[in-house]
mmCIF file of C-alpha atoms and ligand atoms in Angstrom:
data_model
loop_
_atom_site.group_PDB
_atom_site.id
_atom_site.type_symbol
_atom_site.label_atom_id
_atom_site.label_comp_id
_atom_site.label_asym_id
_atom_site.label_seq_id
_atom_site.Cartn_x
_atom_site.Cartn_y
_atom_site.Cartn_z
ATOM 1 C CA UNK A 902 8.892 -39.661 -15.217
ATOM 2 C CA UNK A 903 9.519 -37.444 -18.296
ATOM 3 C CA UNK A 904 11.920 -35.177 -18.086
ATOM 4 C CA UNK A 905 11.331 -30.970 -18.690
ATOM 5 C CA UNK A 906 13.783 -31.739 -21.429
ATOM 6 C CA UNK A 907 11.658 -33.909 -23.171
ATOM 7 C CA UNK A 908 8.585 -32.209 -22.734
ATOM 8 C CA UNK A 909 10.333 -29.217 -23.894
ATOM 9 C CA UNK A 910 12.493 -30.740 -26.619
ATOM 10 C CA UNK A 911 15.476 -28.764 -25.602
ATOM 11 C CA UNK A 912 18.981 -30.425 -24.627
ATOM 12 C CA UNK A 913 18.901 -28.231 -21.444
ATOM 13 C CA UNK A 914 15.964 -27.636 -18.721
ATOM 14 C CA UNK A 915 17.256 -24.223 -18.529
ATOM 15 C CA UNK A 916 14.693 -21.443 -19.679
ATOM 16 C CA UNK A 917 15.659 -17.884 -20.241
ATOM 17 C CA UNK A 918 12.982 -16.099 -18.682
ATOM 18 C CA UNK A 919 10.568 -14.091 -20.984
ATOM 19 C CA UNK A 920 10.799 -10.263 -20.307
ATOM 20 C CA UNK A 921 8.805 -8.028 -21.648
ATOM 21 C CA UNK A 922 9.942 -4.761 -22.532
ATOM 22 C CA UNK A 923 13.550 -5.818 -21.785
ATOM 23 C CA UNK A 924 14.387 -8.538 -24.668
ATOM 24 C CA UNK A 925 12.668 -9.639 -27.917
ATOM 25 C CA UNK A 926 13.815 -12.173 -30.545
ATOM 26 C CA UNK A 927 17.453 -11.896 -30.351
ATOM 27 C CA UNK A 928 18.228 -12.864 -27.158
ATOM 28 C CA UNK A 929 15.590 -15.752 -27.674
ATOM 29 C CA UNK A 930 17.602 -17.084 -31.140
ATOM 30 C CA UNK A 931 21.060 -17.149 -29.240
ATOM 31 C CA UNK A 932 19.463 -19.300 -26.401
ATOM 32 C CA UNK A 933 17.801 -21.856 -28.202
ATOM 33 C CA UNK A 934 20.914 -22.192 -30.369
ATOM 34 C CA UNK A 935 22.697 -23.033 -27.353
ATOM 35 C CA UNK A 936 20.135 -25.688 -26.480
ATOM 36 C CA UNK A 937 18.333 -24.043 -23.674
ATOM 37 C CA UNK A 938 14.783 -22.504 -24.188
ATOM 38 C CA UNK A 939 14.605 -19.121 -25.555
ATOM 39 C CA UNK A 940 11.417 -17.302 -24.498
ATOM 40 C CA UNK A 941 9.541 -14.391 -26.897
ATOM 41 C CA UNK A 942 7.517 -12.295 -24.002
ATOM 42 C CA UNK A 943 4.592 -11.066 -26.059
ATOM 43 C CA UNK A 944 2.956 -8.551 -23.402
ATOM 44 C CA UNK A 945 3.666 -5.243 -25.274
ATOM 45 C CA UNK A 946 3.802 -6.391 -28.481
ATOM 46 C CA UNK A 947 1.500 -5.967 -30.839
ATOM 47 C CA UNK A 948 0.010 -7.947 -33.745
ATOM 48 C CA UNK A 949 2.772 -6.737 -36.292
ATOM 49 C CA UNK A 950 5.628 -6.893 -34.219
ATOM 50 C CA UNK A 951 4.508 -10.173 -32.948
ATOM 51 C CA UNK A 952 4.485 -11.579 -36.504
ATOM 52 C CA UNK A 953 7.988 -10.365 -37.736
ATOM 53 C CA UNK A 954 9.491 -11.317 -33.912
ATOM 54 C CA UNK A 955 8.053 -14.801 -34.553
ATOM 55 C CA UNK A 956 9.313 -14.627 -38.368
ATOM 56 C CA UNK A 957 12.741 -13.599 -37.166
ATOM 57 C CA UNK A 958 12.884 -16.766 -34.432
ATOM 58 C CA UNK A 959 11.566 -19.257 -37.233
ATOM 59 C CA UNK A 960 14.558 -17.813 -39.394
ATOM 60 C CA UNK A 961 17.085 -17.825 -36.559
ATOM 61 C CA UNK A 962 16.569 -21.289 -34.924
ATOM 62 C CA UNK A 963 15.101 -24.710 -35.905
ATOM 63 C CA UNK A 964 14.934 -25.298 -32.397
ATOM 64 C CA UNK A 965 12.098 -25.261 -30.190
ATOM 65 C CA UNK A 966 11.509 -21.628 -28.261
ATOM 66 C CA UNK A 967 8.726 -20.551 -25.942
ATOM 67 C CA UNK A 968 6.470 -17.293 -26.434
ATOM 68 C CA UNK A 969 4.806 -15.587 -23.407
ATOM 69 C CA UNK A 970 1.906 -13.497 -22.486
ATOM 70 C CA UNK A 971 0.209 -12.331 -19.468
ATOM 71 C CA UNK A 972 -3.282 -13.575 -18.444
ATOM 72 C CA UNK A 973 -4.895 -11.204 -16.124
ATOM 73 C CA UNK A 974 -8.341 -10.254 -16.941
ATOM 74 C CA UNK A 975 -8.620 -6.373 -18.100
ATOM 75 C CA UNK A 976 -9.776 -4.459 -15.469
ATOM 76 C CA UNK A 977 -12.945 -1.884 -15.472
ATOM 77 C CA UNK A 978 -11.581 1.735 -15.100
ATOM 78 C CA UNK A 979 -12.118 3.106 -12.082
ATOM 79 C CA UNK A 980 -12.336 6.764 -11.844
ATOM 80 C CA UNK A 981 -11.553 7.514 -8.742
ATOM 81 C CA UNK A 982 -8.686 5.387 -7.935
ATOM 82 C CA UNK A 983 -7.516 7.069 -11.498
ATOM 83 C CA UNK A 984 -8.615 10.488 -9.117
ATOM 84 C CA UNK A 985 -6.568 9.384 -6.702
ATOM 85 C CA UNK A 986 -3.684 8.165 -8.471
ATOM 86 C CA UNK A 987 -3.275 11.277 -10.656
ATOM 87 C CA UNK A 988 -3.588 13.380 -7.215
ATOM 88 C CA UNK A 989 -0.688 11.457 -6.122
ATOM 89 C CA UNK A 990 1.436 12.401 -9.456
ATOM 90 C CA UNK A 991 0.550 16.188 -9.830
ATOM 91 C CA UNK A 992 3.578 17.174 -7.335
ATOM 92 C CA UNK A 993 5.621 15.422 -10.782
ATOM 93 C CA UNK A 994 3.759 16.795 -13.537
ATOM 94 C CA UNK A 995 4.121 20.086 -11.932
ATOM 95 C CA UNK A 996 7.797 19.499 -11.078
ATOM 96 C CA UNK A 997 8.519 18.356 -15.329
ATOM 97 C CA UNK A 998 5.663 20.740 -16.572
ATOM 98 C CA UNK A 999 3.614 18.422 -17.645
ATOM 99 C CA UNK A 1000 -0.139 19.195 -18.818
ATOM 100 C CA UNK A 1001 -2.056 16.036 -16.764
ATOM 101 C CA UNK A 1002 -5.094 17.333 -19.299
ATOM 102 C CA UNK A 1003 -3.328 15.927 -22.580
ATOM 103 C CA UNK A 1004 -2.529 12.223 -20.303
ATOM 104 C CA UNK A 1005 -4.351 9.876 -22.186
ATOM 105 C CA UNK A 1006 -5.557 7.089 -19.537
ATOM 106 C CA UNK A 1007 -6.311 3.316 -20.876
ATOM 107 C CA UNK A 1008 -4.433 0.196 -20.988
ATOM 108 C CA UNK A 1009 -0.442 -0.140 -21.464
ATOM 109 C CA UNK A 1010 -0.813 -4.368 -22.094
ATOM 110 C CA UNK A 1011 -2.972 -6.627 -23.737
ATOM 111 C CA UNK A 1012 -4.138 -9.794 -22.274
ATOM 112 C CA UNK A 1013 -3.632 -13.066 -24.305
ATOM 113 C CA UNK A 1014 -6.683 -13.366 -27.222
ATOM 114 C CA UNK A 1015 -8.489 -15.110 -29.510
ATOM 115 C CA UNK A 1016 -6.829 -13.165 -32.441
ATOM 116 C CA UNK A 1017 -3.508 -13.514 -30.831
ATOM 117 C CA UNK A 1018 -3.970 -17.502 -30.691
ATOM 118 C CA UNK A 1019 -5.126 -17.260 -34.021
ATOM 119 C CA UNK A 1020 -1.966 -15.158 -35.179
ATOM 120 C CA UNK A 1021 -0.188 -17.712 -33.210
ATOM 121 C CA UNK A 1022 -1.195 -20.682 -35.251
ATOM 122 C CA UNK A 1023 0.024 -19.397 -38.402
ATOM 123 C CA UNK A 1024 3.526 -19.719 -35.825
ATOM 124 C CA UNK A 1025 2.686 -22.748 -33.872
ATOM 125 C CA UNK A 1026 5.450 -22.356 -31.076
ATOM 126 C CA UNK A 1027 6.526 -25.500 -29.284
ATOM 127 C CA UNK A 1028 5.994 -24.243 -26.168
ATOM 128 C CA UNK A 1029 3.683 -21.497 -24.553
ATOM 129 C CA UNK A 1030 3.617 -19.952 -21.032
ATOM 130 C CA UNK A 1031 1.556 -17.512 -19.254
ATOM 131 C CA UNK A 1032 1.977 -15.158 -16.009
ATOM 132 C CA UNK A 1033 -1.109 -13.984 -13.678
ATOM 133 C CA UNK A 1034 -2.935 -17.670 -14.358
ATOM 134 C CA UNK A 1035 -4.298 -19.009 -17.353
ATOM 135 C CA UNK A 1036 -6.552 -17.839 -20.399
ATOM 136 C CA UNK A 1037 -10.055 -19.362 -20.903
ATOM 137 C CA UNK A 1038 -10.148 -22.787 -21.746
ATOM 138 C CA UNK A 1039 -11.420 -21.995 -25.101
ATOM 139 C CA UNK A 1040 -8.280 -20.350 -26.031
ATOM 140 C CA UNK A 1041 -6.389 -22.807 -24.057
ATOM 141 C CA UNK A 1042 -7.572 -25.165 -26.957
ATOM 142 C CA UNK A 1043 -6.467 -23.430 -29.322
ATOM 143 C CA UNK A 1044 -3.128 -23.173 -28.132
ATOM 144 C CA UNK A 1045 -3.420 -27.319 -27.680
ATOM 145 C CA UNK A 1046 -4.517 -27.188 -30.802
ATOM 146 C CA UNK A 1047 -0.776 -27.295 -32.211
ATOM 147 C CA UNK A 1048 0.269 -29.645 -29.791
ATOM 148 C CA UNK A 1049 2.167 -26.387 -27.925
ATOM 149 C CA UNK A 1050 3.051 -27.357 -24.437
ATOM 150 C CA UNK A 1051 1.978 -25.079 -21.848
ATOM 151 C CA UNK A 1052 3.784 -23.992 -18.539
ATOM 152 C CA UNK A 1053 2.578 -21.270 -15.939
ATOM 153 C CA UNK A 1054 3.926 -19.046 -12.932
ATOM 154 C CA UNK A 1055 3.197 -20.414 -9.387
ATOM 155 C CA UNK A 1056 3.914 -18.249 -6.433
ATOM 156 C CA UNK A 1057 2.006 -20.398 -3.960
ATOM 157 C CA UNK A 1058 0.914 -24.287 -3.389
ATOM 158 C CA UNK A 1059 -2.725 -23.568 -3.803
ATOM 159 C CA UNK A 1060 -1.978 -21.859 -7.635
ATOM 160 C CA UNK A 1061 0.424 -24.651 -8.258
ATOM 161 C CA UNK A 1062 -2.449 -27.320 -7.502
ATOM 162 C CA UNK A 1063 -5.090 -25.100 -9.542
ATOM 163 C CA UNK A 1064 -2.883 -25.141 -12.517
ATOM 164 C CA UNK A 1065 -1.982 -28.654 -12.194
ATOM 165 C CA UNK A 1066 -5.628 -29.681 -12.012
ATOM 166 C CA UNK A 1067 -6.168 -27.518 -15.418
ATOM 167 C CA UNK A 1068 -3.594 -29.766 -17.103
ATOM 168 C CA UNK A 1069 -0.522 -27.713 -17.726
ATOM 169 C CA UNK A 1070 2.884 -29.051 -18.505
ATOM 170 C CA UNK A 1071 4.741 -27.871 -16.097
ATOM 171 C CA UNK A 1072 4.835 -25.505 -13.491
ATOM 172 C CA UNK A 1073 6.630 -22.632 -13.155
ATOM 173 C CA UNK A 1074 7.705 -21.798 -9.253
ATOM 174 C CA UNK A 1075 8.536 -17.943 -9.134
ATOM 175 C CA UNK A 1076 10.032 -17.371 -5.964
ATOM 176 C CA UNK A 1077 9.913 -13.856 -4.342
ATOM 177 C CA UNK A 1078 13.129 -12.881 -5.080
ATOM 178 C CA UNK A 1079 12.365 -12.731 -8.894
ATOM 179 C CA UNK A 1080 12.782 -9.344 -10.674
ATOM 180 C CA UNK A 1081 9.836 -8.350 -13.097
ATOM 181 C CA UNK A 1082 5.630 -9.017 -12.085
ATOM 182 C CA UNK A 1083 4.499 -11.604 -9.792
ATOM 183 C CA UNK A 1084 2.935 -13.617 -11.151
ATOM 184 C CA UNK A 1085 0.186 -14.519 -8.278
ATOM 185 C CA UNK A 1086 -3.232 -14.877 -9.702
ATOM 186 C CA UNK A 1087 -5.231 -16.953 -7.027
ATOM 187 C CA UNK A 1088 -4.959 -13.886 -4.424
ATOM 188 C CA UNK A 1089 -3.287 -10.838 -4.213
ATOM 189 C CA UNK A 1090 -2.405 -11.181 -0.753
ATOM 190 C CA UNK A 1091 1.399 -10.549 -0.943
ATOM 191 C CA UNK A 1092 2.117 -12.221 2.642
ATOM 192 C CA UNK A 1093 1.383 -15.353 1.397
ATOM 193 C CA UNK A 1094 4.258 -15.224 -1.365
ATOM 194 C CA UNK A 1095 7.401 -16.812 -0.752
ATOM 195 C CA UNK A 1096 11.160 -16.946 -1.469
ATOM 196 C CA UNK A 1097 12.478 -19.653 -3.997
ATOM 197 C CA UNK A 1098 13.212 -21.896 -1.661
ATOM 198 C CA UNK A 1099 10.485 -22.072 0.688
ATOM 199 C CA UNK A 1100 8.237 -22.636 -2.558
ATOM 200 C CA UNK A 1101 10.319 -24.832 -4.605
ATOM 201 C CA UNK A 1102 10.226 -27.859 -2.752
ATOM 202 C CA UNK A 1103 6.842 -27.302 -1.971
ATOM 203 C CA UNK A 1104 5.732 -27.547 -4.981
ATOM 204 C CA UNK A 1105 8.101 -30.920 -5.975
ATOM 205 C CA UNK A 1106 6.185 -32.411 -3.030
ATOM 206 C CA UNK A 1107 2.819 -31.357 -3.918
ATOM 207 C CA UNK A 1108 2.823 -31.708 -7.792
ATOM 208 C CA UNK A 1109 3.194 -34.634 -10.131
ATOM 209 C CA UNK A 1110 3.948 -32.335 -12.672
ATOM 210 C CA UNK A 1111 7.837 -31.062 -13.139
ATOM 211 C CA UNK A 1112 8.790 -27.878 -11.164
ATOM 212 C CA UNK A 1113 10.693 -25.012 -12.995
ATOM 213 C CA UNK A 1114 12.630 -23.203 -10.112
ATOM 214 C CA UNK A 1115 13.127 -19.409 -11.099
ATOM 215 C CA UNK A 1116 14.002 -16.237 -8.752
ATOM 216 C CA UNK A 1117 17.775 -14.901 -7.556
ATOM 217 C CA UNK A 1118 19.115 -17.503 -9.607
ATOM 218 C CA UNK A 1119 22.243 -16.054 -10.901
ATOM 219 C CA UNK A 1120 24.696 -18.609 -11.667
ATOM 220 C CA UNK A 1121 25.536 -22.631 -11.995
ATOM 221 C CA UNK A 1122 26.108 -22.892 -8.567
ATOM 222 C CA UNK A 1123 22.681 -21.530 -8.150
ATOM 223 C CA UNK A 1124 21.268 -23.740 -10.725
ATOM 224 C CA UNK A 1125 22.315 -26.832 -8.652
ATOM 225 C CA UNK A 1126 21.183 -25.637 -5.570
ATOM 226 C CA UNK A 1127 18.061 -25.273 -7.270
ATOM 227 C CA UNK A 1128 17.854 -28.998 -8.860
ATOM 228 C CA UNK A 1129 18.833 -30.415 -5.763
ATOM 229 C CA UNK A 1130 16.168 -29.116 -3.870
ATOM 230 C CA UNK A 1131 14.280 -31.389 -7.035
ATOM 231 C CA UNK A 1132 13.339 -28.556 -9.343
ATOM 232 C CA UNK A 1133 13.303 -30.428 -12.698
ATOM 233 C CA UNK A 1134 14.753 -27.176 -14.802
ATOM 234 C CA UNK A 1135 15.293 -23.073 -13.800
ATOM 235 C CA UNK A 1136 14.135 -20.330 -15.446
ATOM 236 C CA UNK A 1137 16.465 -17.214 -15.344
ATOM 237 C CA UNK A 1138 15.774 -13.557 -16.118
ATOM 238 C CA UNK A 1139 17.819 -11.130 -14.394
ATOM 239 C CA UNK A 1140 21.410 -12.255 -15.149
ATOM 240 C CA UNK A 1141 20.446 -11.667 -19.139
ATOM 241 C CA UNK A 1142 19.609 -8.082 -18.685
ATOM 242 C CA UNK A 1143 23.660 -6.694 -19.401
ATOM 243 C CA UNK A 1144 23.909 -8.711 -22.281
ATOM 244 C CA UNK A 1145 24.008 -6.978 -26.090
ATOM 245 C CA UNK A 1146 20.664 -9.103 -26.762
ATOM 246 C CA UNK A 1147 18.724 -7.371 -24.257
ATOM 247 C CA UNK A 1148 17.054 -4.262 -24.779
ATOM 248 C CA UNK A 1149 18.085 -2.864 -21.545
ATOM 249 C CA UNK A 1150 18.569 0.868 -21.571
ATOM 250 C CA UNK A 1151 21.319 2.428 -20.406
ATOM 251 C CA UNK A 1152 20.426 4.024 -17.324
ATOM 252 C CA UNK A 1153 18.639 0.520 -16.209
ATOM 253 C CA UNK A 1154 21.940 -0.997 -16.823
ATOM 254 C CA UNK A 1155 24.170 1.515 -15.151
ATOM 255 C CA UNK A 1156 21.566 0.680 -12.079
ATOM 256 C CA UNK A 1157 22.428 -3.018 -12.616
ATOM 257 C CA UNK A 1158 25.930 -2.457 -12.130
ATOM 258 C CA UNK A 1159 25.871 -0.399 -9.458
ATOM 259 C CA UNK A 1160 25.083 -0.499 -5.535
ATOM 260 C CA UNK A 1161 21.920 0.304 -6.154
ATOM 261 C CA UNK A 1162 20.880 -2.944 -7.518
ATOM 262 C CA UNK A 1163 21.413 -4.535 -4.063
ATOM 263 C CA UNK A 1164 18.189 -2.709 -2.844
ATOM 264 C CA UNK A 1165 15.078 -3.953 -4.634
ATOM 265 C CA UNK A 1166 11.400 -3.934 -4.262
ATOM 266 C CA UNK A 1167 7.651 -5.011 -5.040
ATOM 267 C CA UNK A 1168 6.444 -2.089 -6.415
ATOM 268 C CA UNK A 1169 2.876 -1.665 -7.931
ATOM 269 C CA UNK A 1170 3.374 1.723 -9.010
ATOM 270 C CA UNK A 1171 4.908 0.982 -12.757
ATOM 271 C CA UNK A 1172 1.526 -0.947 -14.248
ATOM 272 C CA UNK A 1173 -0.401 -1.471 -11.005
ATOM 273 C CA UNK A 1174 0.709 -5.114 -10.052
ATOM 274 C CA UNK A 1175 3.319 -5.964 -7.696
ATOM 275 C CA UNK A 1176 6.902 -6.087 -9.614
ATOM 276 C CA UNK A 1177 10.348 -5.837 -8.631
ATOM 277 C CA UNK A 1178 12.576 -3.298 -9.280
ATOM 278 C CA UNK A 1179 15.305 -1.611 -8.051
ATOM 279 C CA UNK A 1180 14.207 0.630 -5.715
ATOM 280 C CA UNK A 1181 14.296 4.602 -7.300
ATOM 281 C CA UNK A 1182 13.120 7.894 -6.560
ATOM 282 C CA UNK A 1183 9.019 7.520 -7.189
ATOM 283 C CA UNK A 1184 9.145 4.167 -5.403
ATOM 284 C CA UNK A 1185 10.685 5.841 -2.208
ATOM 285 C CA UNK A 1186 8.548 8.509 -2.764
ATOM 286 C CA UNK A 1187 5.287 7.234 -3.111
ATOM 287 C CA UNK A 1188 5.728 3.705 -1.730
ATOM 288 C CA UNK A 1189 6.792 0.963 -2.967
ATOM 289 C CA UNK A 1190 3.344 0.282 -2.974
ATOM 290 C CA UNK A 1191 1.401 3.039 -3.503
ATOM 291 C CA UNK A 1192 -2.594 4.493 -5.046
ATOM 292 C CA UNK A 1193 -2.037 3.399 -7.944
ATOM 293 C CA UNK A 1194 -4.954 1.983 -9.981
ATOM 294 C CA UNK A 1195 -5.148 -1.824 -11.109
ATOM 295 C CA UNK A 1196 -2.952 -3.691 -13.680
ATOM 296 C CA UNK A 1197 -2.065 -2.232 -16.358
ATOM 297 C CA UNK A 1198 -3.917 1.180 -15.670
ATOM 298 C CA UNK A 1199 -1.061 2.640 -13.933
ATOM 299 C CA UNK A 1200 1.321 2.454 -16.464
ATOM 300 C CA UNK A 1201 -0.376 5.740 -18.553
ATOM 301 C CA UNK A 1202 -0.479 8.034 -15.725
ATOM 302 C CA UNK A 1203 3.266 7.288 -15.112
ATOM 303 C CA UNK A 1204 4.626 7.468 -18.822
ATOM 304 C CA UNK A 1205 4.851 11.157 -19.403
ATOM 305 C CA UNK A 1206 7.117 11.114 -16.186
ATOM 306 C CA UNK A 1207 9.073 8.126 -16.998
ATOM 307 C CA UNK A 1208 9.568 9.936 -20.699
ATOM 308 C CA UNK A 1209 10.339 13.401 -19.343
ATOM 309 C CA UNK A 1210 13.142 11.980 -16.799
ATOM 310 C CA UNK A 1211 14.699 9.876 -19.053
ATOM 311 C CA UNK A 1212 15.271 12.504 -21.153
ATOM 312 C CA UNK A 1213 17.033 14.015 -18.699
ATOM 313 C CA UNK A 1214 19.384 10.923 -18.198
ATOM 314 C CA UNK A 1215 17.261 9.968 -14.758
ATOM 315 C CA UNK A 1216 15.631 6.963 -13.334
ATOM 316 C CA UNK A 1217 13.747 7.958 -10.903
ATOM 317 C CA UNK A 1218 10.366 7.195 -12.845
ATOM 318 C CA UNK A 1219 11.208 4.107 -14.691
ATOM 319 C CA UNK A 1220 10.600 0.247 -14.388
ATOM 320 C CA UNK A 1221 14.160 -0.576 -13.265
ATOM 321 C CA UNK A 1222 13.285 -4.399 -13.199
ATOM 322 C CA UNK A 1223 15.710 -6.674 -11.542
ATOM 323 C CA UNK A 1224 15.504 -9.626 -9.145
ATOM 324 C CA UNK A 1225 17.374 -9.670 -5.711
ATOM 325 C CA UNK A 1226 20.342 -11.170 -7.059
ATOM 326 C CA UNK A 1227 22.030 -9.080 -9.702
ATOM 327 C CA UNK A 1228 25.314 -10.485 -9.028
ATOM 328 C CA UNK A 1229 24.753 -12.871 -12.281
ATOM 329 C CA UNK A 1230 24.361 -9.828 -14.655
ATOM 330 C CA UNK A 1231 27.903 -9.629 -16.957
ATOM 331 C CA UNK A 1232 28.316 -7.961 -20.280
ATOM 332 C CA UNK A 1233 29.014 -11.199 -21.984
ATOM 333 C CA UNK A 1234 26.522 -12.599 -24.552
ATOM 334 C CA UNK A 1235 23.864 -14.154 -24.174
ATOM 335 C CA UNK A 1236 24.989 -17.444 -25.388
ATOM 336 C CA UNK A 1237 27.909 -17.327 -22.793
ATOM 337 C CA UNK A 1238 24.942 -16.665 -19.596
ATOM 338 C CA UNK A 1239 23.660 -19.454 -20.818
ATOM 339 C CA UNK A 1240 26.716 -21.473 -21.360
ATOM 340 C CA UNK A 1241 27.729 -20.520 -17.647
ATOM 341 C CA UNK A 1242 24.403 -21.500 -16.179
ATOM 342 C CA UNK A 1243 24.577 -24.502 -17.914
ATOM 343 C CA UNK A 1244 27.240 -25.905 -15.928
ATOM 344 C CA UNK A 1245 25.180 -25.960 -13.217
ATOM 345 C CA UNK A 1246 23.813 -29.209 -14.142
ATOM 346 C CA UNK A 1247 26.365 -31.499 -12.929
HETATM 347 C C1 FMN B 775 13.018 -7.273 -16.772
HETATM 348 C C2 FMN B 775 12.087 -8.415 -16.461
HETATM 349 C C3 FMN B 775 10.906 -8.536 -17.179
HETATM 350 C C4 FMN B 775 10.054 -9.629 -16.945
HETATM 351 N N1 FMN B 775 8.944 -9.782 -17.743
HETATM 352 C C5 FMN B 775 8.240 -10.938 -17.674
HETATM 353 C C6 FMN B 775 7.241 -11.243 -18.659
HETATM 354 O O1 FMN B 775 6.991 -10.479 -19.585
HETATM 355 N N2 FMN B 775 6.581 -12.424 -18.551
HETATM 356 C C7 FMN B 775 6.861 -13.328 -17.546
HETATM 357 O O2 FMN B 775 6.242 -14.394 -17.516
HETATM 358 N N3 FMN B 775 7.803 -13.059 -16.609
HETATM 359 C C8 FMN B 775 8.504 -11.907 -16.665
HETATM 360 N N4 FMN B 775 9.510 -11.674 -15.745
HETATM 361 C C9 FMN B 775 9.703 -12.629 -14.637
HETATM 362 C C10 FMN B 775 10.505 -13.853 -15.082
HETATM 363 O O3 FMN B 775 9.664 -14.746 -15.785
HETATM 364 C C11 FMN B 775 11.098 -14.655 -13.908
HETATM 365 O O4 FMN B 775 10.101 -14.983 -12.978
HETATM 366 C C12 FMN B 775 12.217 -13.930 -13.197
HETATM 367 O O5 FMN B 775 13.051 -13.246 -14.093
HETATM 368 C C13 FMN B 775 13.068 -14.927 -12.409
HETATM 369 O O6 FMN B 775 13.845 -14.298 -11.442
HETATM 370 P P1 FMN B 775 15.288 -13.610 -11.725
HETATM 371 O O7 FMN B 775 14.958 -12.347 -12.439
HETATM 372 O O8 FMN B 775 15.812 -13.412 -10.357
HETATM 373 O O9 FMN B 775 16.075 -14.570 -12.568
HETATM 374 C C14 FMN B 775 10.363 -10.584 -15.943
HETATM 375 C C15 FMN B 775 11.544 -10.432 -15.212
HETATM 376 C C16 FMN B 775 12.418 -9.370 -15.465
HETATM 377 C C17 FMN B 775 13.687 -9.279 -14.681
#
């Protein structure tokens, strides 16, 4: 069988999870350099930014490195869930002063595109994944096109078989315990997600395909726990989020060190889809889940709240994104998380 190694063309199968919002090219250089896979997430970039990130990768590494973007298919605005939803935040803009008139409403992230693929090609990264299912096939193909290899979030057997049949790579299991969006795109009934390792070897037994394990895994001894239930590589996100690479703020990593990162939750409030976060003042408040309107809609009616606490040194409105096991974040760089993780394959 090939191995993720070879169908990655990295030394390890260890992927450092792509995060959008949270890391960007740097972190992505010092991984590959280490001979893991360092990921680009792509969901709030735009075209510019995309083109110098990928510039400054091509000029950091000659080593293969994945880029990431979400896949969900944009919603049509609904006004009165966006009713409902700014109902629910006018205790806030009240409480901060904020005009809800001037709130601009609209999108906060782009799905994957035809101009993006075509920006892309000008790139052609080795390897490509997606969250939330795949594009269209069309620009699927296009992606093919430069031989990219393509791997995908699974958060149940039934999406793992779907993508399977659609020909991706491999498959990328994303256990409940992960910190950031699910990425569940086959139904958004979130009983029927599960933890790491009730969906791991699930998947290995269902799929011919190789299985990327990823969620709560924090360190090597995690990593082998993980490749002995037969995943054939891991894909870690949380324990990157202290190091200088990331683009962590400081109040999200003061809540990664703390207590308070032992308490996470799904929350849909941030964007609108199910994420995990550490669980803060507006989640407790309003739900975890909560009226908010669907992905990414949310994420406009929240800003001005997220901006105005901030600048008050608070969390209490912001993404604080972070699987259940924080225990792996260290202020180390991100060459040595990898270095760590890497012993895991014994
Ligand atoms: C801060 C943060 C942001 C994330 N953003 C993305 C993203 O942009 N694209 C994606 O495919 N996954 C994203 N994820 C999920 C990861 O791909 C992965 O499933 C998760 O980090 C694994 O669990 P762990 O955080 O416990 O290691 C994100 C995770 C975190 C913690």
């Amino acid at each position: 069988m090939t191995t993720l190694q070879q169908i990655l063309g990295t030394e390890l199968p260890l992927i450092q999870a792509p995060m959008a919002g949270a890391q960007a090219s740097a972190m992505a250089i010092a991984v590959c350099n280490e001979g893991a896979l360092g990921s680009l997430p792509c969901a709030m970039l735009g075209p510019d930014a995309m083109r110098s990130e990928l510039a400054a990768i091509r000029a950091g590494t000659d080593k293969p490195f994945n880029v990431n973007f979400f896949a969900h298919t944009p919603p049509t605005p609904d006004e009165a869930r966006e009713a409902a939803w700014r109902a629910a935040l006018a205790p806030y803009y009240a409480e901060f002063g904020i005009d809800p008139a001037g709130i601009p409403t609209g999108p906060g992230r782009n799905p994957f595109s035809a101009e993006v693929a075509d920006l892309l090609a000008e790139f052609k990264p080795p390897v490509v994944s997606f969250h939330f299912g795949l594009p269209p096939e069309s620009l699927l193909a296009k992606v093919r096109g430069w031989g990219a290899k393509v791997l995908v979030s699974a958060t149940t057997v039934d999406e793992a078989l779907w993508l399977e049949a659609k020909g991706v790579d491999a498959v990328i299991a994303q256990g409940l315990e992960a910190g950031g969006h699910r990425g569940h795109f086959l139904s958004h009934d979130l009983t029927k997600q599960l933890g790491t390792f009730a969906l791991l070897p699930q998947l290995v037994r269902a799929l011919k395909v190789p299985v990327i394990a990823a969620g709560g895994i924090a360190d090597a001894d995690g990593v082998a726990a993980a490749m002995a239930l037969g995943a054939a590589g891991v894909q870690v996100g949380t324990a990157y989020l202290l190091t200088p690479e990331a683009m962590t703020s400081a109040l999200h990593r003061a809540a990664l060190k703390s207590e308070a990162a032992r308490h996470t939750a799904l929350t849909n409030l941030f964007t609108g889809r199910p994420a995990r976060g550490i669980v803060n003042r507006v989640m407790r408040e309003l739900g975890p889940i909560g009226p908010a309107p669907e992905f990414p809609l949310a994420t406009s009616g929240i800003a001005p709240l997220r901006a105005k606490a901030e600048a008050q040194g608070s969390g209490d409105f912001s993404p604080l994104w972070s699987g259940q096991n924080a225990t792996g974040c260290r202020e180390v760089s991100s060459a040595e998380v990898t270095r760590a993780l890497a012993k895991g394959f014994r």
